[in-house]
Coordinates of C-alpha atoms and ligand atoms in Angstrom, one line a residue:
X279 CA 5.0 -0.5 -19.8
X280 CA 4.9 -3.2 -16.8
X281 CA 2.6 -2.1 -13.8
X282 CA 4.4 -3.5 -10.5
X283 CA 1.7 -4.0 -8.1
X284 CA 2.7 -4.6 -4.4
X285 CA 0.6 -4.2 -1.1
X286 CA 2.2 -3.0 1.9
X287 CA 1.0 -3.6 5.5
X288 CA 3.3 -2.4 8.1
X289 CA 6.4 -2.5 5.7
X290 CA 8.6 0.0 6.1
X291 CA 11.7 -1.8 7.1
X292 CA 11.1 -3.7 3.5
X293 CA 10.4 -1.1 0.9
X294 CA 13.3 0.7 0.5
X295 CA 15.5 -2.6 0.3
X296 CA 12.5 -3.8 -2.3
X297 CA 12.8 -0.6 -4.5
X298 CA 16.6 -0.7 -4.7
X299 CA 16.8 -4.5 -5.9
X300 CA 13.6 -3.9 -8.4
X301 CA 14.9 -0.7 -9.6
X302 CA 18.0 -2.8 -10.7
X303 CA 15.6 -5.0 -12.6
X304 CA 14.1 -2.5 -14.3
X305 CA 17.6 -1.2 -15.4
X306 CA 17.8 -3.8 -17.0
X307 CA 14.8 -4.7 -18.5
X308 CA 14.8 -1.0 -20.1
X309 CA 18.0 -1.7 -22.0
X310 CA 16.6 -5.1 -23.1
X311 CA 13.3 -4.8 -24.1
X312 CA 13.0 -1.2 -23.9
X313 CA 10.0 -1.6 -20.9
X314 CA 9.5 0.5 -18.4
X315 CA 7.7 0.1 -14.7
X316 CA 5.0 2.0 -13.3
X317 CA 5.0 1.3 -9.5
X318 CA 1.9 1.0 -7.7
X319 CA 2.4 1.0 -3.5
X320 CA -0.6 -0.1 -2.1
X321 CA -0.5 0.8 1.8
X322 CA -3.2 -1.7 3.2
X323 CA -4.1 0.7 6.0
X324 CA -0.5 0.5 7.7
X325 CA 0.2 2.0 11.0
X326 CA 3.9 2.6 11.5
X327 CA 5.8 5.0 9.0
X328 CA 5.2 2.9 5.4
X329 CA 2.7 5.8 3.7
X330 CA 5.7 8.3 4.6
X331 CA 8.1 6.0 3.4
X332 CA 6.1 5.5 -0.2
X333 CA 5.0 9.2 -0.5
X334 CA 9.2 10.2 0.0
X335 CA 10.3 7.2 -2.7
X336 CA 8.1 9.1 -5.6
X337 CA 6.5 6.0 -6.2
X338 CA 2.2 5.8 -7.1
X339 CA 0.8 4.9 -4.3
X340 CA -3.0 4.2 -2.8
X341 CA -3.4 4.2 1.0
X342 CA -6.7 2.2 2.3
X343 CA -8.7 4.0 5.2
X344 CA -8.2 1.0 7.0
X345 CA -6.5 -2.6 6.6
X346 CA -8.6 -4.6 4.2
X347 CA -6.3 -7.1 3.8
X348 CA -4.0 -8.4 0.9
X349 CA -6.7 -9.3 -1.6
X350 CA -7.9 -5.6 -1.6
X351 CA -4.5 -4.4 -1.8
X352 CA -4.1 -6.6 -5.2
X353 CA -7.3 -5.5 -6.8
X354 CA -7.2 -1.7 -6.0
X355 CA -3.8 -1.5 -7.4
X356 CA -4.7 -4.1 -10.4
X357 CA -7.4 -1.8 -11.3
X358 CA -5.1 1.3 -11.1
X359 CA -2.3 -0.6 -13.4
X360 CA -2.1 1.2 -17.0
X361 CA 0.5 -0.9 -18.0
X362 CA 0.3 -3.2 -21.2
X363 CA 1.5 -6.2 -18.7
X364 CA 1.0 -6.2 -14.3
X365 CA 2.7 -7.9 -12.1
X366 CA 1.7 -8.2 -8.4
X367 CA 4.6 -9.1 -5.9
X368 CA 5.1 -9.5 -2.0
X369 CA 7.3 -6.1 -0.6
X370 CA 9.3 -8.5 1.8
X371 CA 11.7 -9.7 -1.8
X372 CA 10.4 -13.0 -1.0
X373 CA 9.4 -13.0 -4.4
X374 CA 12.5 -12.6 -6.2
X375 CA 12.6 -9.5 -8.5
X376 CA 14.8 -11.0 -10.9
X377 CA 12.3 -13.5 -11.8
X378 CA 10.2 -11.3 -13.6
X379 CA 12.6 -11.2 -16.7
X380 CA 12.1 -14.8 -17.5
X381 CA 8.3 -13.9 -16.7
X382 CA 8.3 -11.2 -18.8
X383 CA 9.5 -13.2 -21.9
X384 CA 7.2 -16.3 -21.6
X385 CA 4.2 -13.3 -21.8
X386 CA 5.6 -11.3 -24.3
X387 CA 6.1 -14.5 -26.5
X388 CA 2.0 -14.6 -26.8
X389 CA 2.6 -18.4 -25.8
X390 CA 1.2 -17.7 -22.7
X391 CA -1.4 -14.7 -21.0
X392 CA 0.6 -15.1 -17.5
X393 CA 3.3 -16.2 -15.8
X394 CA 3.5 -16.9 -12.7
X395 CA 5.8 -18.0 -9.8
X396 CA 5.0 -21.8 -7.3
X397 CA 7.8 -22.2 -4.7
X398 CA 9.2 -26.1 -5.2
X399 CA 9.8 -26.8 -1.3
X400 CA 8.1 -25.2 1.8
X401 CA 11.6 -25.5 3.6
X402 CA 11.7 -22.6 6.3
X403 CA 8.2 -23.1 7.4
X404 CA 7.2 -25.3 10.5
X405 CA 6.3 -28.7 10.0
X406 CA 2.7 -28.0 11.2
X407 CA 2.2 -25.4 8.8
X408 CA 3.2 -27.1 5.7
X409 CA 1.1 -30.3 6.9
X410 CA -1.8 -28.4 6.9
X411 CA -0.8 -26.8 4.1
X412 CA -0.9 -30.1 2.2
X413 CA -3.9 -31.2 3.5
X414 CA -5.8 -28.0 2.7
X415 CA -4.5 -28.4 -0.9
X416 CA -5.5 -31.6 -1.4
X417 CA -8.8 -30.9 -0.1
X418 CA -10.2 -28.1 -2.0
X419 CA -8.6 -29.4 -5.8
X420 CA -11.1 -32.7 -4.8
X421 CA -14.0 -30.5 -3.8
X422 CA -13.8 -27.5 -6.0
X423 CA -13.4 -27.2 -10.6
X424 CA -11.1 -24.5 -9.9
X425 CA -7.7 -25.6 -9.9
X426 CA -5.5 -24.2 -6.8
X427 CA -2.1 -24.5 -7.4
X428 CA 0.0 -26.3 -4.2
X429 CA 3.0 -23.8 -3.3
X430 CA 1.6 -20.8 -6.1
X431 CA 2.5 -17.3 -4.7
X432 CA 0.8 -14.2 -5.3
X433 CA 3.6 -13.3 -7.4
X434 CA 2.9 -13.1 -11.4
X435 CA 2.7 -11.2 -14.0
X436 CA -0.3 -11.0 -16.5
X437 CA -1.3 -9.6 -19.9
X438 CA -3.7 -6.7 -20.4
X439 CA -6.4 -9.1 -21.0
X440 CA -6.1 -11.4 -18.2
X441 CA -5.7 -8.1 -15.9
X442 CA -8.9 -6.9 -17.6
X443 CA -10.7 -10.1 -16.5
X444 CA -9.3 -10.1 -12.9
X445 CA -10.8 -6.4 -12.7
X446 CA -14.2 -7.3 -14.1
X447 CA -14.9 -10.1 -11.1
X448 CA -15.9 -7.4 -8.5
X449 CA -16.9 -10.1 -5.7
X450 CA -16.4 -9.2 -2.1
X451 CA -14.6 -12.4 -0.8
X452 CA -11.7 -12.2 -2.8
X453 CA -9.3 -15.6 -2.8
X454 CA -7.0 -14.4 -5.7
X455 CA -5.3 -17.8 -5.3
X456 CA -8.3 -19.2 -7.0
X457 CA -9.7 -16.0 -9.1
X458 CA -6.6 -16.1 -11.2
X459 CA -7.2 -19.8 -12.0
X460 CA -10.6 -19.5 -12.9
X461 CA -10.9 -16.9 -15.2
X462 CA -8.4 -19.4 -17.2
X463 CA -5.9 -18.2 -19.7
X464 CA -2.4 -20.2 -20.2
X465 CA -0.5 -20.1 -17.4
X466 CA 3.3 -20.9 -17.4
X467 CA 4.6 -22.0 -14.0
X468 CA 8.1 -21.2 -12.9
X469 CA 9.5 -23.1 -10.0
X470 CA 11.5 -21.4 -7.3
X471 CA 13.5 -22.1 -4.2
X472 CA 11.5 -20.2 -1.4
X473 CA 13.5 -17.6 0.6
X474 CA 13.0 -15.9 4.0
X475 CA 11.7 -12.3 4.2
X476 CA 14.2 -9.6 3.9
X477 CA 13.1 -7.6 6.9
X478 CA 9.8 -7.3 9.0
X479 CA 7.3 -10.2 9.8
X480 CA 4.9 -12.6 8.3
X481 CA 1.4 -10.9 8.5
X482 CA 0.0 -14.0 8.4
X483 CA -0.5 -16.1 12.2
X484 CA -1.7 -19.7 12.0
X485 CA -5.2 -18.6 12.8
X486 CA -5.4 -16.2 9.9
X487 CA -4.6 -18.9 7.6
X488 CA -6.5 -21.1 9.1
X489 CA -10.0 -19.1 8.2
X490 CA -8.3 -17.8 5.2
X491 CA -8.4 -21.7 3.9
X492 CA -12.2 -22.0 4.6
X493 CA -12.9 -18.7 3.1
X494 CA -11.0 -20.5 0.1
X495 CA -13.1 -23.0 0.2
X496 CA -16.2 -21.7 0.6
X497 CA -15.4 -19.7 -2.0
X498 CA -14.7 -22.1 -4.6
X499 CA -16.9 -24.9 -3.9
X500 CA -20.2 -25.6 -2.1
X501 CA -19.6 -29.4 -1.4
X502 CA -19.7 -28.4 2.3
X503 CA -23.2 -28.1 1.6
X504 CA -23.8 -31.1 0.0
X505 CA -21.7 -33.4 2.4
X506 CA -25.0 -32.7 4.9
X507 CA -27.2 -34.9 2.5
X508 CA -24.7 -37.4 1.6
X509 CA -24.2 -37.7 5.6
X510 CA -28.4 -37.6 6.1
X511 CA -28.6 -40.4 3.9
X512 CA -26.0 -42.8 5.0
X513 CA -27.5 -42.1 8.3
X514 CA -31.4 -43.0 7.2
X515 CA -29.7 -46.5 5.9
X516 CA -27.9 -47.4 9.2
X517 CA -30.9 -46.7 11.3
X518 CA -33.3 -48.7 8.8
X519 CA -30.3 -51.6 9.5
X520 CA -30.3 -50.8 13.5
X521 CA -33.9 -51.0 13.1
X522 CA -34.1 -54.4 11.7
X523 CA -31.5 -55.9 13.9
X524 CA -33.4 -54.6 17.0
X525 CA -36.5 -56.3 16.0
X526 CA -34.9 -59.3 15.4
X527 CA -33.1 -59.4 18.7
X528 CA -36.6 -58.9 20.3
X529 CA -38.5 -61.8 18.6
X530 CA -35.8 -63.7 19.1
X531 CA -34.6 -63.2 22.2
X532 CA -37.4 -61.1 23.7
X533 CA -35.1 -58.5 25.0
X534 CA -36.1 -56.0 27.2
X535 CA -35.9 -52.1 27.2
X536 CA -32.3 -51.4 27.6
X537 CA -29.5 -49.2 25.9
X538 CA -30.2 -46.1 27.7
X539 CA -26.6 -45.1 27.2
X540 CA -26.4 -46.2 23.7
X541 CA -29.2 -43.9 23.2
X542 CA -27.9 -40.9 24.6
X543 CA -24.6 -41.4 22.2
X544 CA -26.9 -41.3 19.4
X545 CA -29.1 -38.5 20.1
X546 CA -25.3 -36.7 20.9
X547 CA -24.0 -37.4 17.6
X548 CA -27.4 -36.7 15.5
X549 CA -27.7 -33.0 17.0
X550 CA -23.9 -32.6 16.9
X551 CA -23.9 -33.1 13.6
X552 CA -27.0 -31.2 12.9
X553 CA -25.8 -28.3 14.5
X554 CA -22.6 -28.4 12.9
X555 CA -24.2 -28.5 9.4
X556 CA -26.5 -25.7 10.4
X557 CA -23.1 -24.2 10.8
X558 CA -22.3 -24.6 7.8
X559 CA -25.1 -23.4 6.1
X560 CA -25.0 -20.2 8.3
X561 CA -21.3 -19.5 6.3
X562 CA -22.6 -20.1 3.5
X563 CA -25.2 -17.4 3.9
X564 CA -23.1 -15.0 5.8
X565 CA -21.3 -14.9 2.7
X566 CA -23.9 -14.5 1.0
X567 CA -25.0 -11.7 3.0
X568 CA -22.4 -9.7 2.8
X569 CA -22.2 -9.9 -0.8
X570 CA -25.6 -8.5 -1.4
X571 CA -24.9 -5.5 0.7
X572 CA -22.6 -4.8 -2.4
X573 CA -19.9 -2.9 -0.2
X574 CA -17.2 -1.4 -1.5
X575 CA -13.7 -3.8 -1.4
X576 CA -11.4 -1.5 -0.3
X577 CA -11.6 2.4 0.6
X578 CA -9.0 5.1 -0.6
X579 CA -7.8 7.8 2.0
X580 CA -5.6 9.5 0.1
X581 CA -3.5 8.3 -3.1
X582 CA -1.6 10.0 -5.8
X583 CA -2.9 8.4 -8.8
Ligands
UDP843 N1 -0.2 -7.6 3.2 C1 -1.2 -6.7 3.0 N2 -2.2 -6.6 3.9 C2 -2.4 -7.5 4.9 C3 -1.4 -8.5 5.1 C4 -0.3 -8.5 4.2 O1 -1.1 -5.9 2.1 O2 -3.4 -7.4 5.7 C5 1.0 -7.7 2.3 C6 2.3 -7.6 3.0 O3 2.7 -6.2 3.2 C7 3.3 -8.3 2.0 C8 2.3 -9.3 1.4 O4 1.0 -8.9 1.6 O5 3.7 -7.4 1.0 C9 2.6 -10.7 1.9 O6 2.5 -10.7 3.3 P1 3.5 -11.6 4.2 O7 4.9 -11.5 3.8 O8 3.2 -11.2 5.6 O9 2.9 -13.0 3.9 P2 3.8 -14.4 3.7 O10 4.8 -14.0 2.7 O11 4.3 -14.7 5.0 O12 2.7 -15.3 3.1
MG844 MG1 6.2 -12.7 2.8

């Protein structure tokens, strides 16, 4: 049996087009390989009619209390999954259904623990989105050990032991992106043409992906923290060298007090950067924070598994 995993946040203009085009999929697959799906709706706390919509379709589902976002939505229903393979998937078929036959095989081979789809252009997106896009992906493969793929989607499907190993990382700031690259396994990635989103809208505002990339970061790498001292020391060598040159300019030319301006530009940079550093060490214990109040990730309302 293949778990289907999908969070839902204010879809219900998607899931009924979702279930018809993956229900055809699993037609299929059951007169193939013989597998069949166990759908698992997670509604992420939605406020329009998507619980009614799931609880009508006959599907599993588990509603939140409240949204907790998409990461909570993948590990509630990953730990639900009973299936000997899961795959999580978007509801908006912007992760094509079809593609989990080829998935399916590459797992089912044993050459690989998980398959798992990368889009090969960002074409739809704006411009300034897939800039910063790059850049962010650039950025945290140089700072952090854990590979993050450039264009991976939440969209994959794993064996039972790579689900069991997702499940067993209980942290509270989940970034699945890099969670399902560091508990390691063999990955095979399949390379797809990215389409637009059946019906509905993106969930996901420049903002939100904006703090969703530092949370990414911070989450997988702590050379924020080190960039302070690296800065602190570079900083200790130019002054010893502005020190030096001032002396000299003194004996030399026996210069008198001035630079008042210069002065103030220093002082403004020193405590800018200071503060902004502080900064940084305050995310890095707010995170730490809320990790030790060991709070719950998501909380059920009512489900039917
Ligand atoms: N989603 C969720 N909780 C949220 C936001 C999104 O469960 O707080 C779900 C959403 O219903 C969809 C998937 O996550 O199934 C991807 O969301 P979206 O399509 O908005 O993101 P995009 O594809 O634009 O990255
Ligand atoms: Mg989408």
């Amino acid at each position: 049996m293949i778990s289907i995993i999908v969070p839902c946040y204010n879809e219900e203009a998607s899931i009924e087009i979702f279930l018809k085009e993956i229900r055809r999929v699993e037609t299929g697959m059951q007169e193939r390989y013989n597998e069949s799906f166990e759908y698992i709706f997670v509604d992420d706390g939605s406020t329009d009619g998507t619980l009614e919509i799931l609880k009508r379709s006959g599907v599993r589902y588990i509603s939140f209390s409240r949204n907790f976002g998409k990461e909570a939505g993948l590990y509630a229903g990953l730990r639900a999954a009973k299936g000997d393979y899961a795959a999580v998937m978007d509801v908006d078929l912007q992760d094509p259904p079809e593609l989990l036959i080829r998935m399916y095989e590459y797992v089912r081979s044993g050459e690989y623990d998980c398959a798992a789809a990368k889009r090969s252009t960002r074409k739809g997106e704006p411009p300034v989105r897939s800039f910063f896009a790059k850049c962010f992906y650039k950025l945290i493969n140089k700072i952090s050990d854990t590979e993050i793929v450039d264009g991976a989607r939440d969209f994959r499907l794993m064996s039972r032991s790579m689900v069991d190993a997702i499940v067993s990382l209980e942290e509270y700031n989940r970034f699945s992106k890099g969670l399902f690259s560091w508990v390691g396994f063999r990955t095979r990635w399949i390379e797809y043409e990215n389409v637009e989103r059946a019906a509905g809208e993106t969930k996901w505002s420049f903002w939100k992906l904006f703090k969703y990339s530092l949370d990414g970061i911070m989450a997988f790498s702590v050379a924020p923290l080190a960039v302070a001292s690296v800065l602190g020391v570079l900083m200790c060598i130019a002054s010893m060298i502005f020190i030096c040159v001032i002396i000299a300019k003194t004996l030399i030319f026996g210069d008198p007090v001035a630079g008042y301006p210069s002065l103030v530009c220093v002082i403004l940079l020193l405590s800018g950067m200071q503060m902004f550093f502080t900064g940084v060490i305050g995310q890095y214990l707010a995170k730490t924070y809320l990790e030790t109040k060991r709070r719950p990730i998501y909380i059920v309302r009512e489900s039917n598994i």
